[in-house]
Coordinates of C-alpha atoms in Angstrom, one line a residue:
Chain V
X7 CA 22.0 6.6 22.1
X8 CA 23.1 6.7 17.9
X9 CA 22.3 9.9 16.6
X10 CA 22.2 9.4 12.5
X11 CA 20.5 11.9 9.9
X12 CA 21.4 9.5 6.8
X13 CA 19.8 6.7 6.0
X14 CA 23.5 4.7 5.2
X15 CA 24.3 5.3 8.8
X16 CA 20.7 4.3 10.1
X17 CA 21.7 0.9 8.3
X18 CA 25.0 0.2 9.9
X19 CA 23.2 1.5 13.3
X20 CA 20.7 -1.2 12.9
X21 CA 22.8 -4.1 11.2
X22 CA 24.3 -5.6 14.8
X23 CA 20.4 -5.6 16.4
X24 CA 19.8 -7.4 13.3
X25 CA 22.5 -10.4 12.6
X26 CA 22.1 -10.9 15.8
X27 CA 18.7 -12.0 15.8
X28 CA 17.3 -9.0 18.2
X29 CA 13.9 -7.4 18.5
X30 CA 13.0 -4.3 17.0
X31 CA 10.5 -1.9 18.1
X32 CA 10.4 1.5 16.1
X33 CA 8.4 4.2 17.2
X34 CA 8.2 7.2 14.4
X35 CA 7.1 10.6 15.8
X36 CA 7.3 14.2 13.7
X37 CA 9.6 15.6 16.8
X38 CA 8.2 17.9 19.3
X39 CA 8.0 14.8 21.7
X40 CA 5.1 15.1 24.5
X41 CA 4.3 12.0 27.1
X42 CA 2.2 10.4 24.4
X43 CA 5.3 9.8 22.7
X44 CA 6.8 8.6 25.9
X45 CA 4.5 6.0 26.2
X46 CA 5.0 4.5 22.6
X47 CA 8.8 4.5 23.7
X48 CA 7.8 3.3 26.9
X49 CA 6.4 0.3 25.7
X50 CA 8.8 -0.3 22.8
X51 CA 11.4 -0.2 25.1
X52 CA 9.1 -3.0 27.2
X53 CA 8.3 -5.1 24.1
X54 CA 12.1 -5.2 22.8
X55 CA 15.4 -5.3 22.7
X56 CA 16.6 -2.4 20.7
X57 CA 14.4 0.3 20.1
X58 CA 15.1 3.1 17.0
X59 CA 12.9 6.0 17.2
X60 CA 12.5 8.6 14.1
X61 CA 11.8 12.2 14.0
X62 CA 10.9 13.5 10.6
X63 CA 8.0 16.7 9.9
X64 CA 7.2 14.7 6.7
X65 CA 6.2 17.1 3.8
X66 CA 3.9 14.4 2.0
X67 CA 1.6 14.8 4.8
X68 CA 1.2 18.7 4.9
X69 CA -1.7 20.0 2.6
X70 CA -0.8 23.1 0.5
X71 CA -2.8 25.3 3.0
X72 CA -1.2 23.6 6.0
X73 CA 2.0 25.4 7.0
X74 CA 4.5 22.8 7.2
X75 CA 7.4 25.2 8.2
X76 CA 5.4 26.3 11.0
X77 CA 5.1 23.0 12.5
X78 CA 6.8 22.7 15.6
X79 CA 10.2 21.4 16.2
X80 CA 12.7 21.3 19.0
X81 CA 15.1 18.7 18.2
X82 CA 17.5 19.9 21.1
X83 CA 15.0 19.2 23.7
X84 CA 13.8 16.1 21.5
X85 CA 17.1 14.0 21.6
X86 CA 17.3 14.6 25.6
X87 CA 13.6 12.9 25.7
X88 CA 14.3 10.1 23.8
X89 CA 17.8 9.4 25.9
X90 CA 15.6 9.6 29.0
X91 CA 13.1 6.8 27.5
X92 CA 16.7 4.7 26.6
X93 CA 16.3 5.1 22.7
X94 CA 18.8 3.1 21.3
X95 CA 18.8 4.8 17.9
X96 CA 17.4 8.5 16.5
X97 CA 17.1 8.6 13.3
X98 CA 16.0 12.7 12.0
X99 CA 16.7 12.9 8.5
X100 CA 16.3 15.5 6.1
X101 CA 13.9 16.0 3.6
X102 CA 15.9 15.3 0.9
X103 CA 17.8 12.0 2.8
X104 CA 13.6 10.8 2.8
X105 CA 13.1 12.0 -1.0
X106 CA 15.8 11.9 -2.9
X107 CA 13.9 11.6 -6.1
X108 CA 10.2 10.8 -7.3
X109 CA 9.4 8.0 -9.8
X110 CA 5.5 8.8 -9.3
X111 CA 4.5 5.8 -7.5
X112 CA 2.2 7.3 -4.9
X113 CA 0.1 5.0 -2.3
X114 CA -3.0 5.9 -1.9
X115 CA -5.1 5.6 1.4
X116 CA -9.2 4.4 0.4
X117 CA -12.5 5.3 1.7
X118 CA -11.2 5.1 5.3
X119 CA -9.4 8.4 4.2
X120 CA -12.5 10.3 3.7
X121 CA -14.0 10.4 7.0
X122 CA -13.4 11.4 11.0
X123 CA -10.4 13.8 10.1
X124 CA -9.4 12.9 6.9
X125 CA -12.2 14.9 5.5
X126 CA -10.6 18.1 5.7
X127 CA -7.4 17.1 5.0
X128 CA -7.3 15.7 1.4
X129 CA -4.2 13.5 0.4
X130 CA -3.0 13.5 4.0
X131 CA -2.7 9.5 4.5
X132 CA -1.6 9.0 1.5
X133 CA 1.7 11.3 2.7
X134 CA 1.6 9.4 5.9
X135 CA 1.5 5.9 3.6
X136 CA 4.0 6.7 1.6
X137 CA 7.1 7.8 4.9
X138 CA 5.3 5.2 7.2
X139 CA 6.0 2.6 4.0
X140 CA 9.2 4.2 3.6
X141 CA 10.6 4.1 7.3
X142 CA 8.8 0.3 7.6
X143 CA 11.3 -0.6 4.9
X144 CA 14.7 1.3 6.2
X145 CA 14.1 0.1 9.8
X146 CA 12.8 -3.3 9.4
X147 CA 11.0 -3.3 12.6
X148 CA 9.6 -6.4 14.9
X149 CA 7.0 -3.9 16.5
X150 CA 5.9 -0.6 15.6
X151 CA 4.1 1.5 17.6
X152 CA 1.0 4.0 17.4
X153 CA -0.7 5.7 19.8
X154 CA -4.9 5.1 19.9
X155 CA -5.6 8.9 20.5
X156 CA -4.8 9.5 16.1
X157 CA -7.3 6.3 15.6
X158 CA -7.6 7.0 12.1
X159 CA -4.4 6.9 11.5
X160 CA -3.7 3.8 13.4
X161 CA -6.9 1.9 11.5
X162 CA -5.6 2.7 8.0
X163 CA -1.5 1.8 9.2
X164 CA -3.2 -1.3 10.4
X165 CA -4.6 -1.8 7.2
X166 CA -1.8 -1.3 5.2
X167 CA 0.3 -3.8 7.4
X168 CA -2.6 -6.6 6.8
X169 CA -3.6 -6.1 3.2
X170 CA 0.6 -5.4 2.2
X171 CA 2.0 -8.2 4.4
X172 CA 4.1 -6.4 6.0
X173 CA 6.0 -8.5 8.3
X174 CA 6.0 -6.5 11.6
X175 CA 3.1 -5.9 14.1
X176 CA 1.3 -3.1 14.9
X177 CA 0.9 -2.3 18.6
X178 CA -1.5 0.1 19.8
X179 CA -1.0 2.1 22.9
X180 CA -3.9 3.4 24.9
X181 CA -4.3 7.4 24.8
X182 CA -2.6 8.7 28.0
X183 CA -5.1 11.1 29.8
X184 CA -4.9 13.8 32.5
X185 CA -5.9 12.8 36.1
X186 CA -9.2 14.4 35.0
X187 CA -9.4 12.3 31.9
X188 CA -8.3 15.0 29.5
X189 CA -6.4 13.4 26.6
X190 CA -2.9 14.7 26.8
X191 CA -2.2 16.8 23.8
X192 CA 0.4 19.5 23.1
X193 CA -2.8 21.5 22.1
X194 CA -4.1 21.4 25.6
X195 CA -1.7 24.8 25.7
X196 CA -3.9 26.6 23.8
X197 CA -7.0 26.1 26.1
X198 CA -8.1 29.2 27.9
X199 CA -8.7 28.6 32.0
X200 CA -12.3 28.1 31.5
X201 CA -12.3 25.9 28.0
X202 CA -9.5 23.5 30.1
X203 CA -12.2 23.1 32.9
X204 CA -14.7 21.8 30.2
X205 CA -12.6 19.9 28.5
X206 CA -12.6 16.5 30.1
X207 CA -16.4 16.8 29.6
X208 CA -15.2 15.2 26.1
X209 CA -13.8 11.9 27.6
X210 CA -17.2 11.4 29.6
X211 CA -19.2 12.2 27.1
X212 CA -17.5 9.6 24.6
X213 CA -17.3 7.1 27.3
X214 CA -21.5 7.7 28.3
X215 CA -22.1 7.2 24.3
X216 CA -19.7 4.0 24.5
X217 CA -21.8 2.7 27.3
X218 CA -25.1 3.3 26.1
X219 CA -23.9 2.1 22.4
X220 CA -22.6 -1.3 24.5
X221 CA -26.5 -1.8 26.0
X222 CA -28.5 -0.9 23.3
X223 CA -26.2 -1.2 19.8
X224 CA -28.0 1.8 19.0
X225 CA -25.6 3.9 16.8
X226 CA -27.5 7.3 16.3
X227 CA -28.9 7.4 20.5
X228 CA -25.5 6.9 21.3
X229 CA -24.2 9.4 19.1
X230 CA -26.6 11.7 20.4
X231 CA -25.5 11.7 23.9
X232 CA -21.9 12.1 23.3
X233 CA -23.0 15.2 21.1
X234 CA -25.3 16.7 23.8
X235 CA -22.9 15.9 26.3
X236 CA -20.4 18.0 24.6
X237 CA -22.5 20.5 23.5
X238 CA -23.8 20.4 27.2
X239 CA -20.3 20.9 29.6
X240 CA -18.0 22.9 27.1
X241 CA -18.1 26.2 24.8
X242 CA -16.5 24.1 22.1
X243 CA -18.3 23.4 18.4
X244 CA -18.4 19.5 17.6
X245 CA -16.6 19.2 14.1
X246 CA -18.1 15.6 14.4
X247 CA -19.2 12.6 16.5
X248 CA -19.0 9.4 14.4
X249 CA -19.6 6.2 15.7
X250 CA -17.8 4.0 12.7
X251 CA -16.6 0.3 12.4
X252 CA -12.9 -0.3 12.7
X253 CA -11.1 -0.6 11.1
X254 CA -12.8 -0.1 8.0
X255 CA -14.3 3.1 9.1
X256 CA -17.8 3.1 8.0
X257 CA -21.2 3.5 9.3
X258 CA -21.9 -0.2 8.4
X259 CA -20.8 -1.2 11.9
X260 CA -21.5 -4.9 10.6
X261 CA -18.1 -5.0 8.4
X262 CA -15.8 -5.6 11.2
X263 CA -16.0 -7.1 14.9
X264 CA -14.7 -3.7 16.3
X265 CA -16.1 -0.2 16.7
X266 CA -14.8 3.2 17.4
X267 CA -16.7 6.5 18.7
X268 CA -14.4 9.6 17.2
X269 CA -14.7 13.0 18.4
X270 CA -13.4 16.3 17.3
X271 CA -14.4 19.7 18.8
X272 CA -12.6 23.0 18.5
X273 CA -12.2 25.3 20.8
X274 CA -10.9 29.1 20.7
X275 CA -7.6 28.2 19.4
X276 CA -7.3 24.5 20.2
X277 CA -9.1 21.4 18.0
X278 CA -9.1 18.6 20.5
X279 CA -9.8 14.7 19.1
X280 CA -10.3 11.9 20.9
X281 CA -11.7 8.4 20.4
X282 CA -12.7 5.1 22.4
X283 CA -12.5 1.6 20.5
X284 CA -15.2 -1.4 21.1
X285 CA -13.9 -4.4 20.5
X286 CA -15.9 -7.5 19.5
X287 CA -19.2 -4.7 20.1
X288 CA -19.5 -5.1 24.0
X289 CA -16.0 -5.7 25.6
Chain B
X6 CA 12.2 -28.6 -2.6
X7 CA 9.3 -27.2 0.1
X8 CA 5.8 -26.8 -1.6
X9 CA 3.7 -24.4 0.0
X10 CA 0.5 -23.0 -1.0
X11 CA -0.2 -21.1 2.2
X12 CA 1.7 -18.2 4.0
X13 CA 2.3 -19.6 7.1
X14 CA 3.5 -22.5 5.3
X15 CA 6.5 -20.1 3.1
X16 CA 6.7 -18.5 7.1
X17 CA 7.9 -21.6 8.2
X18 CA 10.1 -22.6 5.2
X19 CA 12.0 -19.7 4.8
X20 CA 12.8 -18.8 9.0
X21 CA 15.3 -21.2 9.2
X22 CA 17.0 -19.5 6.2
X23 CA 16.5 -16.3 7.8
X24 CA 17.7 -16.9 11.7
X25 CA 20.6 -18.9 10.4
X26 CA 21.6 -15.3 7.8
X27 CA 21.2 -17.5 4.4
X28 CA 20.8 -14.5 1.9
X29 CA 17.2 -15.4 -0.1
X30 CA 17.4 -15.5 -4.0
X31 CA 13.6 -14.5 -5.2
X32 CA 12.0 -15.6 -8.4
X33 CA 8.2 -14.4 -8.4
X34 CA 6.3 -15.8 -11.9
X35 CA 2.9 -16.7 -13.0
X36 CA 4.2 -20.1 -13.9
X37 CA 4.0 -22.1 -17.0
X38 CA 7.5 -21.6 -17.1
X39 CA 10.0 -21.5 -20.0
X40 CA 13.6 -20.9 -20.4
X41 CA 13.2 -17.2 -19.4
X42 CA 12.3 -17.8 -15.7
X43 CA 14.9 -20.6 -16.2
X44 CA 17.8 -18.1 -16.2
X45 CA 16.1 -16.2 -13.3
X46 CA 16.5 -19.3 -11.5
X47 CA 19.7 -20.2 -12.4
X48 CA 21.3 -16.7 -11.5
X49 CA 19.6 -16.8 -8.2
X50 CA 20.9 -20.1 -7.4
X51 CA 24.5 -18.5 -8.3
X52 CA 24.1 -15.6 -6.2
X53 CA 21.9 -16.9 -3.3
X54 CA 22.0 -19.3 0.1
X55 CA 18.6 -20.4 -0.7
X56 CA 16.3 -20.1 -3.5
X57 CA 12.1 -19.0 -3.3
X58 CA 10.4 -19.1 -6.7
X59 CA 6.3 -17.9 -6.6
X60 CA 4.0 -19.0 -9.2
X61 CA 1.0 -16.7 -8.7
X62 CA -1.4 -15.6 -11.8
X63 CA -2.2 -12.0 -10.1
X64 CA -5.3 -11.5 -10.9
X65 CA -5.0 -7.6 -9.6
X66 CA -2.4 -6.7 -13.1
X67 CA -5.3 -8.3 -15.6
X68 CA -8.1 -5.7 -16.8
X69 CA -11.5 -6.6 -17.3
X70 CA -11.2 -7.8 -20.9
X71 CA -8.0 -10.0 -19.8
X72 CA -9.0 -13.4 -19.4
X73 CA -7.6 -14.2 -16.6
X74 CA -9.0 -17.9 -16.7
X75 CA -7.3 -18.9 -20.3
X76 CA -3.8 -17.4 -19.0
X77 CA -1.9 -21.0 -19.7
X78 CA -1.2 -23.3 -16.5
X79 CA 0.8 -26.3 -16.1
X80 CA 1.1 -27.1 -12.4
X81 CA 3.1 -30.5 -12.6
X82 CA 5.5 -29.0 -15.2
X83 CA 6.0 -26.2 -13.3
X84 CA 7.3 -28.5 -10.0
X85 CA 9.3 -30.6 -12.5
X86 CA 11.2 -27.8 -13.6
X87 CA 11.2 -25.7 -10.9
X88 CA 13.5 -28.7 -8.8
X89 CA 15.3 -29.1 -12.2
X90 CA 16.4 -25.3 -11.5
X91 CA 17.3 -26.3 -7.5
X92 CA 14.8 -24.3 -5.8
X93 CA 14.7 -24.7 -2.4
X94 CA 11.2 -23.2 -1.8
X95 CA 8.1 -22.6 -3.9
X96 CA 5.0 -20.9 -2.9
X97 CA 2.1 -21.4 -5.2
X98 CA -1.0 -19.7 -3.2
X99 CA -4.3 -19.4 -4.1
X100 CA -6.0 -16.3 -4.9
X101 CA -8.0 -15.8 -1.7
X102 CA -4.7 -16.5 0.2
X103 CA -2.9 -13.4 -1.4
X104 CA -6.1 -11.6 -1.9
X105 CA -8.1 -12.4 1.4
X106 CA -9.5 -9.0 1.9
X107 CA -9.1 -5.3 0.7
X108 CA -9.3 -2.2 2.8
X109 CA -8.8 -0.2 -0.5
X110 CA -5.5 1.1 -0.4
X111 CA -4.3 1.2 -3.4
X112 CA -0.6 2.1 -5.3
X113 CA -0.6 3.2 -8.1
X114 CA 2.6 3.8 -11.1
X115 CA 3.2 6.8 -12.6
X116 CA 3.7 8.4 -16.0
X117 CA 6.4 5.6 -16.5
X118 CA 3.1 3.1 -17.1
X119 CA 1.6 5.5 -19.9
X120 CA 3.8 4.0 -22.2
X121 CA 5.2 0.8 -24.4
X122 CA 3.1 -1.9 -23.3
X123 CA 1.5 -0.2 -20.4
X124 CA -0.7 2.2 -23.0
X125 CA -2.8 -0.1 -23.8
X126 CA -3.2 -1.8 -20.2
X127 CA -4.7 0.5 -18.0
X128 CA -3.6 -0.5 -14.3
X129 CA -2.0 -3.6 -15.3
X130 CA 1.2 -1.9 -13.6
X131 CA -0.7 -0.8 -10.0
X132 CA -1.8 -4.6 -10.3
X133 CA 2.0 -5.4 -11.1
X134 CA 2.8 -2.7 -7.5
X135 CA 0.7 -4.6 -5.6
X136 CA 1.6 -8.3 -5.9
X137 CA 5.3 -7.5 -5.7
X138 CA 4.7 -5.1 -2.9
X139 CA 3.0 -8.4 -0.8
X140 CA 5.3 -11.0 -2.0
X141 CA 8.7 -9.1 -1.2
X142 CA 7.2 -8.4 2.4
X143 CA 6.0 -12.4 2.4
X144 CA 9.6 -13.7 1.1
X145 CA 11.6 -10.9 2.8
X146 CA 14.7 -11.5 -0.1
X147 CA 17.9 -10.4 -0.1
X148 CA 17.9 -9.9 -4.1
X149 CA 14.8 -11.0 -6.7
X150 CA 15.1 -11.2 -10.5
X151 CA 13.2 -9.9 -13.0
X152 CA 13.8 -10.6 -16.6
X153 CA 15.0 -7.6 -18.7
X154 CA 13.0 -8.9 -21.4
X155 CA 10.3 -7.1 -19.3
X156 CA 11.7 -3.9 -19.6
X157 CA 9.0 -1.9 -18.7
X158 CA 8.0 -4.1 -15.5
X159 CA 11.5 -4.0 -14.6
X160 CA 12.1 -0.3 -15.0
X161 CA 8.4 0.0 -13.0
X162 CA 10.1 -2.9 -10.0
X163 CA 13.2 -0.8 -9.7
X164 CA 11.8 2.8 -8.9
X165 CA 9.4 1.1 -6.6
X166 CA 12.4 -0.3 -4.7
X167 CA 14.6 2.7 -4.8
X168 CA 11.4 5.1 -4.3
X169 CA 10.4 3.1 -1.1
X170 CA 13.5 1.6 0.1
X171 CA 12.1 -1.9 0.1
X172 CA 15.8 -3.8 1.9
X173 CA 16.7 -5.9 -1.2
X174 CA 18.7 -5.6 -4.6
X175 CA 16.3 -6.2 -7.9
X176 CA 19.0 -8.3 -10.0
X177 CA 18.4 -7.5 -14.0
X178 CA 18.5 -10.6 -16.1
X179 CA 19.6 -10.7 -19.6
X180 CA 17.0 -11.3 -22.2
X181 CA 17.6 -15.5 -23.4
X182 CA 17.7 -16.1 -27.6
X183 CA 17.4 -18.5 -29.7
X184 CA 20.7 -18.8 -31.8
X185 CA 19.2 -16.5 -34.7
X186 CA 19.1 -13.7 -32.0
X187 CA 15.1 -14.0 -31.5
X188 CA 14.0 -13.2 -28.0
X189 CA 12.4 -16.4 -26.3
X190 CA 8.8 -16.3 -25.4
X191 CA 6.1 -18.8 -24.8
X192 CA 4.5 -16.8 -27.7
X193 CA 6.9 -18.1 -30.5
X194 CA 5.0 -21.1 -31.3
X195 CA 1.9 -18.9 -32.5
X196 CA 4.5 -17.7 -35.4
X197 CA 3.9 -19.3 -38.8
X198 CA 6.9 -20.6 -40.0
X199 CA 7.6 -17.6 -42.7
X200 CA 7.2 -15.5 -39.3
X201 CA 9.0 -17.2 -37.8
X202 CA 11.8 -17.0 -40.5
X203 CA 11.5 -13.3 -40.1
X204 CA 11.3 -12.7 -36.7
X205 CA 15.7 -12.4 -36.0
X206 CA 15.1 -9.0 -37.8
X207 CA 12.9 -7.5 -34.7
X208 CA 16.3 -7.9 -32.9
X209 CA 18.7 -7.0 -35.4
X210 CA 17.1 -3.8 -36.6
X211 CA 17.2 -2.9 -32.3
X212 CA 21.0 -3.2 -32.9
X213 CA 20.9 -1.3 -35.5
X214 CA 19.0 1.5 -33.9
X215 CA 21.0 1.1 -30.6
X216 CA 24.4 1.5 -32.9
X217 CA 23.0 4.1 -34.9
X218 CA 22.2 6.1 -31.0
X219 CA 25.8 5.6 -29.7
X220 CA 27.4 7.3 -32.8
X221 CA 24.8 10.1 -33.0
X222 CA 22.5 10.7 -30.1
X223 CA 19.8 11.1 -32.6
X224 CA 16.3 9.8 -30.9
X225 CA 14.3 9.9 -34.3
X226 CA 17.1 8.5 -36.6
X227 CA 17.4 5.6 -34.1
X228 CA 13.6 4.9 -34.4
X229 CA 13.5 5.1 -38.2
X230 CA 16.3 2.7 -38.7
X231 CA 14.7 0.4 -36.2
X232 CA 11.2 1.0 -37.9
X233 CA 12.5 0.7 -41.1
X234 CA 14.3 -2.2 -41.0
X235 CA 11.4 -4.9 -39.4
X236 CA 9.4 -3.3 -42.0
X237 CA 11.5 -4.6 -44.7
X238 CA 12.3 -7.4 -42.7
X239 CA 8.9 -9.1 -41.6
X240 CA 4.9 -9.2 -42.7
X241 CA 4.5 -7.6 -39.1
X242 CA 2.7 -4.7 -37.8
X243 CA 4.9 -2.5 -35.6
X244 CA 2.4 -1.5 -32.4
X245 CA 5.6 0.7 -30.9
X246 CA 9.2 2.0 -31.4
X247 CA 10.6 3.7 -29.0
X248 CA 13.9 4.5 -27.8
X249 CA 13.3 6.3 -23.8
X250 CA 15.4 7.6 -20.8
X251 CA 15.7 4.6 -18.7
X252 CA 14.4 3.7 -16.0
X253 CA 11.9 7.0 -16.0
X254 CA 10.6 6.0 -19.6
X255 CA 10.4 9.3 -20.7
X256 CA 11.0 11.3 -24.4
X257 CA 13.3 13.7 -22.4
X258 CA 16.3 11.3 -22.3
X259 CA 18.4 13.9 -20.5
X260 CA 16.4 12.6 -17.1
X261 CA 18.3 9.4 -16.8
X262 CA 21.9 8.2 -17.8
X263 CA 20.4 5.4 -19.4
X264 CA 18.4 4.6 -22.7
X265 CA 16.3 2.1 -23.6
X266 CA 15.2 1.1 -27.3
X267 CA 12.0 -0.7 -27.1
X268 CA 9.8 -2.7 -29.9
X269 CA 6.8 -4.2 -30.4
X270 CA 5.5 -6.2 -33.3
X271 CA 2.2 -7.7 -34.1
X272 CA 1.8 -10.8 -36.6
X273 CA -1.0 -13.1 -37.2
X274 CA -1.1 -14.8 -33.9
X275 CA 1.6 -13.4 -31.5
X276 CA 2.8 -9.8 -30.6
X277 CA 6.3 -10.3 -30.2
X278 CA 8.2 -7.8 -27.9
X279 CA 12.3 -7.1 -27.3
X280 CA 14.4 -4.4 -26.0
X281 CA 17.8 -3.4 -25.6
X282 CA 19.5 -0.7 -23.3
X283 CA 22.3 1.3 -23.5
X284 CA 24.1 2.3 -20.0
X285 CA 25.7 6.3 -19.5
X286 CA 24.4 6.6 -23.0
X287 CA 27.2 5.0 -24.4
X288 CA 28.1 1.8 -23.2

């Protein structure tokens, strides 16, 4: 596997895959690598023939009250993961390699920003336009991959590669789960005994509003029992249940052929998301 | 030469160029071309395998008293020259075709579109962002040409490239006169004939300015002799004179190592604009 922290090297690293008319599938992570992860590489490593993987804790995406430095990080253990899913390339820059210099062009994410999680976190996909846009452009991927289980940001990457042309596809992989049906997390940690014995009430209860939703196209019932569900099996407080189209995100379900039912519920010390997807409204 | 009006159609034209490693000259324009785009032309065919020229009036970079609709067109001339020039490929797509739907993310250009032209054109720049943004990802170039004419544009193109790492070169293109020194524009013919007579000084007093600036560093003296002499020299109205740190286009010419000396003139019928720049403040 290439290690490279400078974007000049990242080039050369990439230039043979290139001229020599390979596949690339990128799969960029902030570090801290967990099976989700895995599974993007996983399947990169599937769909192509040379896959580069990036680590980067991207400052444009931390709010001013979000503790960037506090963000996890153990490159160390990081590189050994990606080795063992047969990375061919790890590209962790610095900060400064990323942002040499600011012009004042900023990207700005729209009204699919300001909902599901994005509503506490002003400005945060515009950060995560601006590196994803950024390492799009220095890797010049075939494939890039996202995992479902951050839905929002998915929708609004996939937007960006449709209404930007950018010529690459976006491949979503499915949210891994626990044998109970827990989505994996590295927040999961921070469960106590008793909250990580409710927890997969979560996953059932977005899967009985999914299958009620799929009979009766009913958005607020089906919202309803995902929300008592919740409320029901766990000690958690919903932050919200939205049943949204996708991938515009709004509660006009009618402006696209797919829908998506988003939780978020925190815990003691944990805030746990997950999501399940509808496409065409009944498949 | 390939005519295409729809993506997949450029797709198709320009893979063969790409599998085989032909390095793509790009020339995006909103047609009704003259001897500016000409030159674009001409220097991509130098430097260039193959050769993609866009005609595409964007609607995104006109405001809401533009008229879009009385922007000049001329099709058939276009092709004609267009071949004349040895294109290989040219995409003229409709708007729906570039435009077909909008999740609302937006990009927007920073202070550098608060001044020249750009103060009076509120977004005309984000509009500029966004068509380039599509049609570099659509043509995938290996170098596109902007005129330097359009210094502002230019300057605006080249920190979006270097801010975002699009993987291509922007090529600068000299500014094309007529033998008395006057910039060429389609707008010329609105000049009266005395205007026209007059019109050389708009360049001349920019060399003065720019010569008075190498000898003496002196930002207001440079504007004043440039002011001055078009004031003598023609019955125009100066809009702006400005001489800017290049390519951040700001009063604080310390920020760049370049300088550029800008102007602006109104007369009866036409508002005549030409530039020159001065490398390592100096040169």
């Amino acid at each position: 596997m290439i290690q490279v922290q400078v974007i000049e090297a990242l080039k050369k690293g990439i230039y043979e895959a290139k001229t020599t008319g390979k596949s690339i599938g990128f799969v960029p992570t902030m570090g801290y690598l967990h099976e989700g992860h895995m599974s993007l590489a996983k399947q990169a490593r599937e769909d192509n023939d040379y896959v580069v993987m990036s680590i980067f804790v991207n400052p444009a995406q931390f709010g001013p009250n979000e503790d960037l430095d506090k963000y996890p990080r153990d490159l160390e253990r990081d590189i050994k993961m990606a080795k063992d899913a047969a990375v061919d390339l790890l590209f962790f820059p610095q900060a400064h390699e990323m942002y040499p210099q600011d012009g004042g062009i900023t990207i700005h994410a729209g009204a699919q920003a300001n909902v599901l999680c994005g509503a506490s976190r002003p400005g945060h996909f515009d950060g995560v336009l601006k590196v994803v846009t950024k390492l799009f452009h220095l890797v010049e991927p075939t494939r890039v991959y996202f995992g479902q289980k951050d839905a929002q940001q998915l929708a609004i990457i996939e937007t960006l590669v449709r209404d930007y042309n950018f010529p690459l596809e976006v491949r979503r992989v499915p949210t891994v789960r626990e044998s109970d049906g827990l989505a994996k997390s590295s927040r999961n940690v921070f469960l106590s005994e008793e909250e990580r014995l409710q927890a997969p009430a979560i996953y059932q209860a977005i899967q009985l509003g999914i299958e009620h939703f799929k009979e009766h196209q009913n958005v607020e019932e089906a919202k309803k029992i995902t929300t008592q569900h919740i409320e029901k099996g766990t000690s958690g407080n919903i932050d919200y249940v939205e049943l949204l189209s996708y991938p515009d995100l709004t509660k006009d379900i009618s402006t696209n052929t797919s829908v998506i039912l988003a939780v978020a519920v925190f815990f003691e010390k944990a805030r746990l998301i997950d999501n399940m997807m509808l496409n065409n409204k009944g498949e």
